[in-house]
mmCIF file of C-alpha atoms in Angstrom:
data_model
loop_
_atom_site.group_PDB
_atom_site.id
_atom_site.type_symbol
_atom_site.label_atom_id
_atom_site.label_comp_id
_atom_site.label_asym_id
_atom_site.label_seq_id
_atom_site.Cartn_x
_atom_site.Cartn_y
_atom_site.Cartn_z
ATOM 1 C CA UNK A 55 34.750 21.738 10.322
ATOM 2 C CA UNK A 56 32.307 24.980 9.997
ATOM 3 C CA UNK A 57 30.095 25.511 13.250
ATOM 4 C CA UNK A 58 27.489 27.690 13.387
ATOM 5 C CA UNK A 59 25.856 29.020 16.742
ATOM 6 C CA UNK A 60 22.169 30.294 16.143
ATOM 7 C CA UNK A 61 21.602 32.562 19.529
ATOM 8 C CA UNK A 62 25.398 32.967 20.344
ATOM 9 C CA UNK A 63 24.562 36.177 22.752
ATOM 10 C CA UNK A 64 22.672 34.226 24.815
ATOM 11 C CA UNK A 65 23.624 32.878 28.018
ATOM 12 C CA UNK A 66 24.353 29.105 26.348
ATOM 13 C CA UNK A 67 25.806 30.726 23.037
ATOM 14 C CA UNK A 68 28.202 32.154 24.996
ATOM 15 C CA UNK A 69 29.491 29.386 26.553
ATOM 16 C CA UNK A 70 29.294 27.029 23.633
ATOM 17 C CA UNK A 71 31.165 29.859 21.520
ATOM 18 C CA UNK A 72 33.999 29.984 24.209
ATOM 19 C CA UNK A 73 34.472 26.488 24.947
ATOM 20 C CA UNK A 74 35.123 25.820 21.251
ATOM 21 C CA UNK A 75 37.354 29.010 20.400
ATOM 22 C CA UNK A 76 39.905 28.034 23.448
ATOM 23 C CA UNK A 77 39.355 24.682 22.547
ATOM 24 C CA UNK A 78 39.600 24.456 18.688
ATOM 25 C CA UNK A 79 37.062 21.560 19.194
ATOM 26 C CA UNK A 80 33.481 20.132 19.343
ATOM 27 C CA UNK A 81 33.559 17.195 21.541
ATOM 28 C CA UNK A 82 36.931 15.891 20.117
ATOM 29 C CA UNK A 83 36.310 17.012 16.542
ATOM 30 C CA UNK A 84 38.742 19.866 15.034
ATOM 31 C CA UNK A 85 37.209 22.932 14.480
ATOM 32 C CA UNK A 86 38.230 25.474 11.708
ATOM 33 C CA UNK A 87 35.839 27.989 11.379
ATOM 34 C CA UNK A 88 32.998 29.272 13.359
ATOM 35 C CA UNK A 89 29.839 32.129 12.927
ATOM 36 C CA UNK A 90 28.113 33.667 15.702
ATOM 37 C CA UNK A 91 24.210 34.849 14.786
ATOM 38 C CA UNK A 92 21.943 36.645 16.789
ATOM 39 C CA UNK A 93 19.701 39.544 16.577
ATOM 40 C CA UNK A 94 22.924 41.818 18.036
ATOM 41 C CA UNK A 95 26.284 41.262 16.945
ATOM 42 C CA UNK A 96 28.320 38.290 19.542
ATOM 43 C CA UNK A 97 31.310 39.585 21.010
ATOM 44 C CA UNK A 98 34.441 37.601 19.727
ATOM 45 C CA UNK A 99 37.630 36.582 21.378
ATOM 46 C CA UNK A 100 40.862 38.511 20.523
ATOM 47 C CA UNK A 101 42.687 37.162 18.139
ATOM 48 C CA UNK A 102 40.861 33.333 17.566
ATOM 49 C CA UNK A 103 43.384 30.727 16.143
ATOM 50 C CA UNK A 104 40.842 29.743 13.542
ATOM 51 C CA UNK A 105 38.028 32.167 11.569
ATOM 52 C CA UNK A 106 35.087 33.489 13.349
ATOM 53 C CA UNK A 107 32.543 36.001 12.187
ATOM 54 C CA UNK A 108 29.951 37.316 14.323
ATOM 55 C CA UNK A 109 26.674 38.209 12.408
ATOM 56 C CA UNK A 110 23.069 40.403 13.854
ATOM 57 C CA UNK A 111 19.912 38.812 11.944
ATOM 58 C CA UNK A 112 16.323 38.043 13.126
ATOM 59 C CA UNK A 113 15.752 34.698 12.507
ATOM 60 C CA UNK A 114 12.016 35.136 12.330
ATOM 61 C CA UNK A 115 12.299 37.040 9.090
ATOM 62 C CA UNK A 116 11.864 34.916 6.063
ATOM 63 C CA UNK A 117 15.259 36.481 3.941
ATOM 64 C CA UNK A 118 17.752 35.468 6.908
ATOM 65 C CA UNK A 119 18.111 31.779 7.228
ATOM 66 C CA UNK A 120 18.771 31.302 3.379
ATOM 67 C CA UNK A 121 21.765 33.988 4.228
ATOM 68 C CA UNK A 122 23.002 31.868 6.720
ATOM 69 C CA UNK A 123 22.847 28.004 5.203
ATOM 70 C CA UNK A 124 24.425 29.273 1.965
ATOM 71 C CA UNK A 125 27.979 29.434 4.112
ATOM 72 C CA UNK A 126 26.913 25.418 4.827
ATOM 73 C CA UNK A 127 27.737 25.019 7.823
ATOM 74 C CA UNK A 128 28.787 21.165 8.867
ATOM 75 C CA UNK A 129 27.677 21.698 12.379
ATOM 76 C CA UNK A 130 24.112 24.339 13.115
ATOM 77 C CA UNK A 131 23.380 24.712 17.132
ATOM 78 C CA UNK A 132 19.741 26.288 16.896
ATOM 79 C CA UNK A 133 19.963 28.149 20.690
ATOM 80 C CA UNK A 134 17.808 31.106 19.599
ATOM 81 C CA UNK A 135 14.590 31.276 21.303
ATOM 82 C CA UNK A 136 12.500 33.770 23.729
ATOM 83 C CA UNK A 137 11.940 32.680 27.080
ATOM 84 C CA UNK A 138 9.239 30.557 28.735
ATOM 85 C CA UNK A 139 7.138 33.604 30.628
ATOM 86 C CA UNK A 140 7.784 36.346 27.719
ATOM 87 C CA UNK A 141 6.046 34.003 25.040
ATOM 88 C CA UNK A 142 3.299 32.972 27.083
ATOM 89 C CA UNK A 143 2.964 36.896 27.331
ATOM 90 C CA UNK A 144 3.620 37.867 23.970
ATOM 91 C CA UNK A 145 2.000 35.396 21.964
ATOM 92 C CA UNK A 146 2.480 36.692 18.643
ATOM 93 C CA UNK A 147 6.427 37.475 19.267
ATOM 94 C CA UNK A 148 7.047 33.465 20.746
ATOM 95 C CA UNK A 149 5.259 32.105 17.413
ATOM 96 C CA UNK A 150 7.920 34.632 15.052
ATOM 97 C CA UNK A 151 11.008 33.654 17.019
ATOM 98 C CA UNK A 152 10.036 29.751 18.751
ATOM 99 C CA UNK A 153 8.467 28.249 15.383
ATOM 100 C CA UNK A 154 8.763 30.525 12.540
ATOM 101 C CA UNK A 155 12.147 31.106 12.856
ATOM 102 C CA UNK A 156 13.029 27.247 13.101
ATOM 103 C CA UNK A 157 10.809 26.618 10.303
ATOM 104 C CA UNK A 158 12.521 29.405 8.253
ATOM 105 C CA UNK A 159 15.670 27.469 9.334
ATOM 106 C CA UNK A 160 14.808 23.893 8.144
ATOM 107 C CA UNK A 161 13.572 24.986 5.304
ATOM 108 C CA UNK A 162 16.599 27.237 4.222
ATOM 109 C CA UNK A 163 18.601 23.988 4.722
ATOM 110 C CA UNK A 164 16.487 21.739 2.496
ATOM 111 C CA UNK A 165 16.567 24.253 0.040
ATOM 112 C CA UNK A 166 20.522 24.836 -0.252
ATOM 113 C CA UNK A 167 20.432 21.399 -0.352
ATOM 114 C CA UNK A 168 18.709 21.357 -3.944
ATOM 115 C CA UNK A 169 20.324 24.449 -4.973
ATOM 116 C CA UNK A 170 22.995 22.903 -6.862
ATOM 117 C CA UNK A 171 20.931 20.157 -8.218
ATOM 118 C CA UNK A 172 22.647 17.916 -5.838
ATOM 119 C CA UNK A 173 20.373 16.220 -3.521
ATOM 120 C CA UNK A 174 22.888 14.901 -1.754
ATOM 121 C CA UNK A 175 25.216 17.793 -1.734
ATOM 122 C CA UNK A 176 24.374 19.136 1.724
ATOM 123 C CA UNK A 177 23.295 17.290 5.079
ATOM 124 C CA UNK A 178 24.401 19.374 8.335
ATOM 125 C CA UNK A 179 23.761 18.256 11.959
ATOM 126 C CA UNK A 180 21.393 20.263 13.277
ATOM 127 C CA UNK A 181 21.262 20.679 17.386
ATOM 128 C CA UNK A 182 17.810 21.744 18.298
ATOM 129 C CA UNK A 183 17.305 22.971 22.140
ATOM 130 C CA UNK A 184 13.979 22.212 23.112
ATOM 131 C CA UNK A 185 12.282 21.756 26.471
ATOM 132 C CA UNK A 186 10.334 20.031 29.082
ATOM 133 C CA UNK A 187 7.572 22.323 28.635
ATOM 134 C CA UNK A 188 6.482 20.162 25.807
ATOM 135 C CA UNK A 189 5.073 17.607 28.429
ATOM 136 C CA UNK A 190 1.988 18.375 29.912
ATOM 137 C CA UNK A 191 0.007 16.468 32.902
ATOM 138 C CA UNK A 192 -1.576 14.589 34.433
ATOM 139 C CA UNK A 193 2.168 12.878 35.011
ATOM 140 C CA UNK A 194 3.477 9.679 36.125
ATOM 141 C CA UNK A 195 6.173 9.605 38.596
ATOM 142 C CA UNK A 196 8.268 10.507 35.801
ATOM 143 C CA UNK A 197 8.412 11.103 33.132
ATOM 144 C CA UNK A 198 10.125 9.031 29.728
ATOM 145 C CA UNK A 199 11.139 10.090 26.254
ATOM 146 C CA UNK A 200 8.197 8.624 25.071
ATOM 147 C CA UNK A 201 5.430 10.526 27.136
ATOM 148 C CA UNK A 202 3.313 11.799 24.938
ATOM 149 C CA UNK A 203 3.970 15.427 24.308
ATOM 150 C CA UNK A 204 0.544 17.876 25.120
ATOM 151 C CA UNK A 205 2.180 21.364 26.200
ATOM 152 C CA UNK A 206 0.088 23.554 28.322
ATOM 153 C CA UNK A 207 1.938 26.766 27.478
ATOM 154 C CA UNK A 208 2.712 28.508 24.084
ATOM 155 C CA UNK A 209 6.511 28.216 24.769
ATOM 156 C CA UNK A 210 6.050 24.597 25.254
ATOM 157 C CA UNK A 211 3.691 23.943 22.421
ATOM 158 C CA UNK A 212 6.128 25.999 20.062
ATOM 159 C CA UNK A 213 9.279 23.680 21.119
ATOM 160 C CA UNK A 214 6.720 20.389 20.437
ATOM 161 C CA UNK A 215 6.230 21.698 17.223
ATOM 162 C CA UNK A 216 10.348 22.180 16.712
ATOM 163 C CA UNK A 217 10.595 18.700 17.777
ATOM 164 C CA UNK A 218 8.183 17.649 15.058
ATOM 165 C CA UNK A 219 9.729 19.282 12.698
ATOM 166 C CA UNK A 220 13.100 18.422 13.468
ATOM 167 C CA UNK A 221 12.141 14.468 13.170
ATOM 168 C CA UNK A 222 10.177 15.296 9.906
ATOM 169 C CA UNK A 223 12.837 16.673 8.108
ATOM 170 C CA UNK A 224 15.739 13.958 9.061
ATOM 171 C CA UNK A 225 13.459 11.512 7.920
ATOM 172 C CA UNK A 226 12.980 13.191 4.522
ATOM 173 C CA UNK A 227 17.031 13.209 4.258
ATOM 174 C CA UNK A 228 17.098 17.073 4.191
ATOM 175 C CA UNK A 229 19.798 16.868 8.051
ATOM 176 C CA UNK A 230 21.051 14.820 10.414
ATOM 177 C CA UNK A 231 18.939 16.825 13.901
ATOM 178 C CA UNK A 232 19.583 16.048 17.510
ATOM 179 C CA UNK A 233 16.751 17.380 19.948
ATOM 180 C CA UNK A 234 17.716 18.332 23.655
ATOM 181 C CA UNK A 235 14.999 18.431 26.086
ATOM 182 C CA UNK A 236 16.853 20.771 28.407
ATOM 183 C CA UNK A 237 16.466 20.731 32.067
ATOM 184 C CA UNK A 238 15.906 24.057 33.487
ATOM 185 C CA UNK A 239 19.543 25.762 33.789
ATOM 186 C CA UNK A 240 20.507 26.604 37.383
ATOM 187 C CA UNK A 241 22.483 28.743 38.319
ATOM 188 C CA UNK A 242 22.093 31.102 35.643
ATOM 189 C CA UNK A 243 24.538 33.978 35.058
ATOM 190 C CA UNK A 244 24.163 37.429 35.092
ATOM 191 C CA UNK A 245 20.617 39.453 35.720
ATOM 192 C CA UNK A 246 17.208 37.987 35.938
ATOM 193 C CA UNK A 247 15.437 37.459 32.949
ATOM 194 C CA UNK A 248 11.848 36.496 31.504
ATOM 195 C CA UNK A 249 11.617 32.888 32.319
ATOM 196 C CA UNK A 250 9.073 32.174 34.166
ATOM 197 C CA UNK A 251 11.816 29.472 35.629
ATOM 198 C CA UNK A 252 14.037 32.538 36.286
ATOM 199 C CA UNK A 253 13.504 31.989 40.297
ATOM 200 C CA UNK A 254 15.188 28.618 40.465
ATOM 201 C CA UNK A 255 18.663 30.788 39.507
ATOM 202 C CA UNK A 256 17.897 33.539 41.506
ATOM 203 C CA UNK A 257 17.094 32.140 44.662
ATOM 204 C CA UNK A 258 20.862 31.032 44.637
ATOM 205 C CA UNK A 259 22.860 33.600 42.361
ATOM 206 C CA UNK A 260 21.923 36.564 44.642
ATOM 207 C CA UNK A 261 22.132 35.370 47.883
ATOM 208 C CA UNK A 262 25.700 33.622 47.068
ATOM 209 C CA UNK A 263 26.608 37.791 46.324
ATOM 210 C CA UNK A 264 25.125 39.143 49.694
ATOM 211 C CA UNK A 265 21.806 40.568 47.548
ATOM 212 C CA UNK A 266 18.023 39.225 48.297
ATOM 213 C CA UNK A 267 16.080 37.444 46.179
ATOM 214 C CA UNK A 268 12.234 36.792 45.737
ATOM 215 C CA UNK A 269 10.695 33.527 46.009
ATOM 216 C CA UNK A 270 7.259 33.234 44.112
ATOM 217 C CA UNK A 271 6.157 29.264 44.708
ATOM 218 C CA UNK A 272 5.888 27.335 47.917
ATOM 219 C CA UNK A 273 9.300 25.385 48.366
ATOM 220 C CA UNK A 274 7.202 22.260 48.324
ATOM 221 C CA UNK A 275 7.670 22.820 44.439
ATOM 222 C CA UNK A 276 10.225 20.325 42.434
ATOM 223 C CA UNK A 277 11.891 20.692 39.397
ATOM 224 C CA UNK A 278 14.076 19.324 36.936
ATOM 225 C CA UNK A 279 18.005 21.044 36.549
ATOM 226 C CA UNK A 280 21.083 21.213 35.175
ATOM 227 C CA UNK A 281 24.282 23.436 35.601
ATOM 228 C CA UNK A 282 25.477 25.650 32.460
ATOM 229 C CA UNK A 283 28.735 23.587 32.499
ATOM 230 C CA UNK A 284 26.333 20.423 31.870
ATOM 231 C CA UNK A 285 24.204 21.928 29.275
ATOM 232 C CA UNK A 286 27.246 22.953 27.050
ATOM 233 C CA UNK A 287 28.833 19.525 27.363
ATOM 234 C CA UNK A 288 25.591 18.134 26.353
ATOM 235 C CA UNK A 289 25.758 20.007 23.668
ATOM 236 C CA UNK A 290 28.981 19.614 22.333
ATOM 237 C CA UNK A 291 28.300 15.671 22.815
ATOM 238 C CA UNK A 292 25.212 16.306 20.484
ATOM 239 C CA UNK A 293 27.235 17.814 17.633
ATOM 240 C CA UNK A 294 29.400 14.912 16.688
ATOM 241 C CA UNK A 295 27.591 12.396 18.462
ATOM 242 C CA UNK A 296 26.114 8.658 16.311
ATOM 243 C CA UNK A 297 22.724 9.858 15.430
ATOM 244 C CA UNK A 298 21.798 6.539 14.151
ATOM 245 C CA UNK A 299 21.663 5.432 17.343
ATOM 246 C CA UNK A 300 18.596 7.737 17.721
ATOM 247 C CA UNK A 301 16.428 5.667 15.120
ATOM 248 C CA UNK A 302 13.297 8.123 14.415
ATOM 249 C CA UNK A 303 13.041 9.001 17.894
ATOM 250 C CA UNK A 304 15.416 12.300 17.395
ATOM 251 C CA UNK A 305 14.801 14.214 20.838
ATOM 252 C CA UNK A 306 15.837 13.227 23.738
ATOM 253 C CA UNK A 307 15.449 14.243 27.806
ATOM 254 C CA UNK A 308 18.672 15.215 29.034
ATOM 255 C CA UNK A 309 19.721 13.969 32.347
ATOM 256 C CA UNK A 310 19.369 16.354 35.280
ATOM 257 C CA UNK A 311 18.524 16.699 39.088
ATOM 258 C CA UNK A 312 14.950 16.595 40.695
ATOM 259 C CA UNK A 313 15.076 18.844 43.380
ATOM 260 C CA UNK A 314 12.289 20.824 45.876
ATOM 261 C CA UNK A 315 12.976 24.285 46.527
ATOM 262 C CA UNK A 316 13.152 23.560 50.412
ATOM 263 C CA UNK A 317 16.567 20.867 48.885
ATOM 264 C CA UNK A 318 18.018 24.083 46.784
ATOM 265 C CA UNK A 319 17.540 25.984 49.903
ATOM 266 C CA UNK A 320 19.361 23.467 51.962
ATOM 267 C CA UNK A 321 22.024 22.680 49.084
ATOM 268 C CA UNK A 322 22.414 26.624 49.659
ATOM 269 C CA UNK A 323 22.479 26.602 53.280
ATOM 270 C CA UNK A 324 25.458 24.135 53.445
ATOM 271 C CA UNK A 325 27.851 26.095 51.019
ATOM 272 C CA UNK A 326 27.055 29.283 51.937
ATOM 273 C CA UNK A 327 25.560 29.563 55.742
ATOM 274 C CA UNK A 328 22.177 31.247 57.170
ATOM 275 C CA UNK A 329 23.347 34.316 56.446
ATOM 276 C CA UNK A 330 22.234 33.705 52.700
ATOM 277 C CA UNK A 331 19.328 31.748 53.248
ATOM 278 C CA UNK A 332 17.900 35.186 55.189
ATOM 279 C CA UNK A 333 18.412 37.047 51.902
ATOM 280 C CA UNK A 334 15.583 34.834 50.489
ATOM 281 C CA UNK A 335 12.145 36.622 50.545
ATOM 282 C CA UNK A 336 9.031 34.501 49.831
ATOM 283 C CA UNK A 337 6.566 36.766 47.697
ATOM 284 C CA UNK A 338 3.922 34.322 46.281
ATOM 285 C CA UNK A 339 2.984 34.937 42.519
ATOM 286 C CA UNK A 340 -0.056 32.800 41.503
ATOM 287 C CA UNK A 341 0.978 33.362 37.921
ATOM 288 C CA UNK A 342 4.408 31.953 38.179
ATOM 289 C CA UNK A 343 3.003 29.059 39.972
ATOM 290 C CA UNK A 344 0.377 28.429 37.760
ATOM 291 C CA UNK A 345 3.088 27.871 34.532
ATOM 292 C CA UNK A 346 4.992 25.786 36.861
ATOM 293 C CA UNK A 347 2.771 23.966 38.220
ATOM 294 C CA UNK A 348 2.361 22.749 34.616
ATOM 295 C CA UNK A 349 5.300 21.304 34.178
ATOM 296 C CA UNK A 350 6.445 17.900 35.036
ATOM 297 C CA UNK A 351 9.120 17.419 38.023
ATOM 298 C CA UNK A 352 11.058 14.489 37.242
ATOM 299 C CA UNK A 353 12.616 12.892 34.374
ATOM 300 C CA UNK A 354 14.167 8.972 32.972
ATOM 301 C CA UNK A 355 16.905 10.340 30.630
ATOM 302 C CA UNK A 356 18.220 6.538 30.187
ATOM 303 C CA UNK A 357 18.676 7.044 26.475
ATOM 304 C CA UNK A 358 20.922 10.215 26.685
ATOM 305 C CA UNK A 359 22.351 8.726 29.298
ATOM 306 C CA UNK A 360 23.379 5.269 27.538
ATOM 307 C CA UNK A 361 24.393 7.654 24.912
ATOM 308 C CA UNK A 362 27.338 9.267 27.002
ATOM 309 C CA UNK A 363 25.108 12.593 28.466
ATOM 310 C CA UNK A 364 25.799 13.584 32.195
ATOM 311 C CA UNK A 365 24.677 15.865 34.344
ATOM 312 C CA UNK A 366 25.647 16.411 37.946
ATOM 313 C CA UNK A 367 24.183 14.122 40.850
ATOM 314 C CA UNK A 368 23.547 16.646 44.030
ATOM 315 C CA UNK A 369 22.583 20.724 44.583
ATOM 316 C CA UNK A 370 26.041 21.386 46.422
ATOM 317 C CA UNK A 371 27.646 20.182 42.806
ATOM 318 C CA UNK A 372 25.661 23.029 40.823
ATOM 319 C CA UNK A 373 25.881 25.432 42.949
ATOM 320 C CA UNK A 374 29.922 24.915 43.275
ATOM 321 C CA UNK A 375 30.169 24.719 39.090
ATOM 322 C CA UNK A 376 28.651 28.322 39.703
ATOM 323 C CA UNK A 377 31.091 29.663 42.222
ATOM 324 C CA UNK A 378 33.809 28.077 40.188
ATOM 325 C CA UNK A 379 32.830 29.149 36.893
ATOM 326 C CA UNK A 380 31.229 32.558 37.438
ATOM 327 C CA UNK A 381 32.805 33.687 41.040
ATOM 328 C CA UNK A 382 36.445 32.654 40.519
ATOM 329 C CA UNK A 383 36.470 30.232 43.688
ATOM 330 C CA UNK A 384 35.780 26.869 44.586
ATOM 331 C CA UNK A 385 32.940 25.985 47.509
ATOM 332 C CA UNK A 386 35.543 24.464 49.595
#
């Protein structure tokens, strides 16, 4: 089986593209070939048991996806994507990358599917990551797959329209697409970035390290989360996974943790003392809080869940996947 892993130098792509070269597998399923893509080149792991090429395109120009779905790939994880806060600032940049480049995508696909005359011929499973962003209020309690989807930010309406598009072209027969509403990951590796989300990580991350960390919202604020670990298992469960269980409903919420900032704090507190919740300086930023306050806070994920998707149940668990997975050490 060929995968392919659109945004493999991101923080996800990363993962994903490790857990299958050590592993040889998506979720159970032999793997024998895979191709990193992203606008750099992904790094690749010394001598891989199986083929993998690493590959530096923009998505968001028209000439690239054709390049890539002419090596058919049986398995496509779309991961590439600009961050919540840097398309609601660039507008023009989020609509290249967020929609054109997924439209450029599904479109390549249909198209190498009628190159050889053979409708029939080609019919990949596609693994879309989209987000909660593409709900917008006023909210219930929480919220369901079938909430109707009326984003308030450019990032979100840009994933609604992937989702659309996703559904549109598995019903015309053109691939077999999953959708992942993602929770927002926490704790995030490595530096800050863009996301207007990027707090939730940081708040933790740094302090766990003995470095501050800025808080820009009141800790009254909830969200929705999931570890790294989580979000690559629910993606590997997505690749091989029965889609016709979805029926035409393709995207679904992934299961995650509600949580207030004053419960990550606390979750924080018990793994790691006072000594790290000091390190946490509260520095309101009414622009943050605004695209926040936006989004909903808690989710129903029974489909994915009924479907085999699992997340973790309590702070302490996330933030010990973290020390585990990117500190070398266990919280105990």
């Amino acid at each position: 089986m060929h995968v392919m892993i659109i945004g493999a130098v991101g923080m996800l792509g990363k993962k994903l593209a490790s857990v299958i070269a050590k592993t040889r597998q998506c979720n159970g399923q032999s793997v024998t070939r895979l191709t990193l893509v992203d606008i750099a080149v992904a790094e690749t792991p010394e001598n891989p048991a199986f083929p993998i090429e690493s590959l530096a395109f923009d998505l968001s120009h028209t000439d690239t996806a054709p390049l890539l779905t002419k090596r058919r790939p049986d398995i496509i994880f779309h991961l590439a994507a600009i961050v919540s806060g840097e398309a609601e600032n660039d507008f023009e940049k989020g609509y290249a990358i967020n929609l054109d480049g997924t439209r450029h995508l599904f479109e390549a696909i249909r198209r190498e599917r009628d190159r050889n005359g053979n409708a029939a011929d080609y019919r990949p499973r596609v693994v879309f990551t989209s987000s909660i962003a593409v709900f917008g209020g006023p909210y219930p309690d929480t919220i369901s797959d079938t909430f109707f989807r009326t984003p308030q930010t450019s990032y979100g309406t840009q994933k609604a329209i992937g989702e659309l598009l996703l559904e549109d072209y598995t019903r015309r027969g053109f691939m077999d697409g999953v959708g992942l509403r993602l929770p927002t990951i926490c704790i995030r590796p490595g530096l800050p970035n863009k996301a207007a989300s990027g707090f939730f990580s940081s708040i933790l991350r740094e302090p766990l390290v003995g470095q501050p960390a800025t808080l820009p919202v009141e800790d009254t604020v909830r969200h929705w989360h999931a570890s790294p670990r989580a979000a690559v298992r629910f993606l590997l469960h997505a690749g091989t996974m029965d889609s016709s269980r979805l029926g035409h409903r393709r995207t679904l919420n992934m299961p995650g943790l509600s949580a207030t900032v004053a419960e990550q704090v606390e979750a924080l507190r018990t793994v790691a003392g006072n000594d790290a919740i000091a390190l946490i300086r509260r520095e309101p930023n009414p622009d943050i809080a605004a695209i926040i306050a936006a989004w909903p806070q808690d989710f129903t994920a029974d489909r994915a869940t009924d479907l085999g998707f699992r997340a973790e149940r309590s702070f302490e668990d996330i933030i010990a996947v973290h020390i585990e997975d990117e500190l070398g050490a266990t919280s105990a």
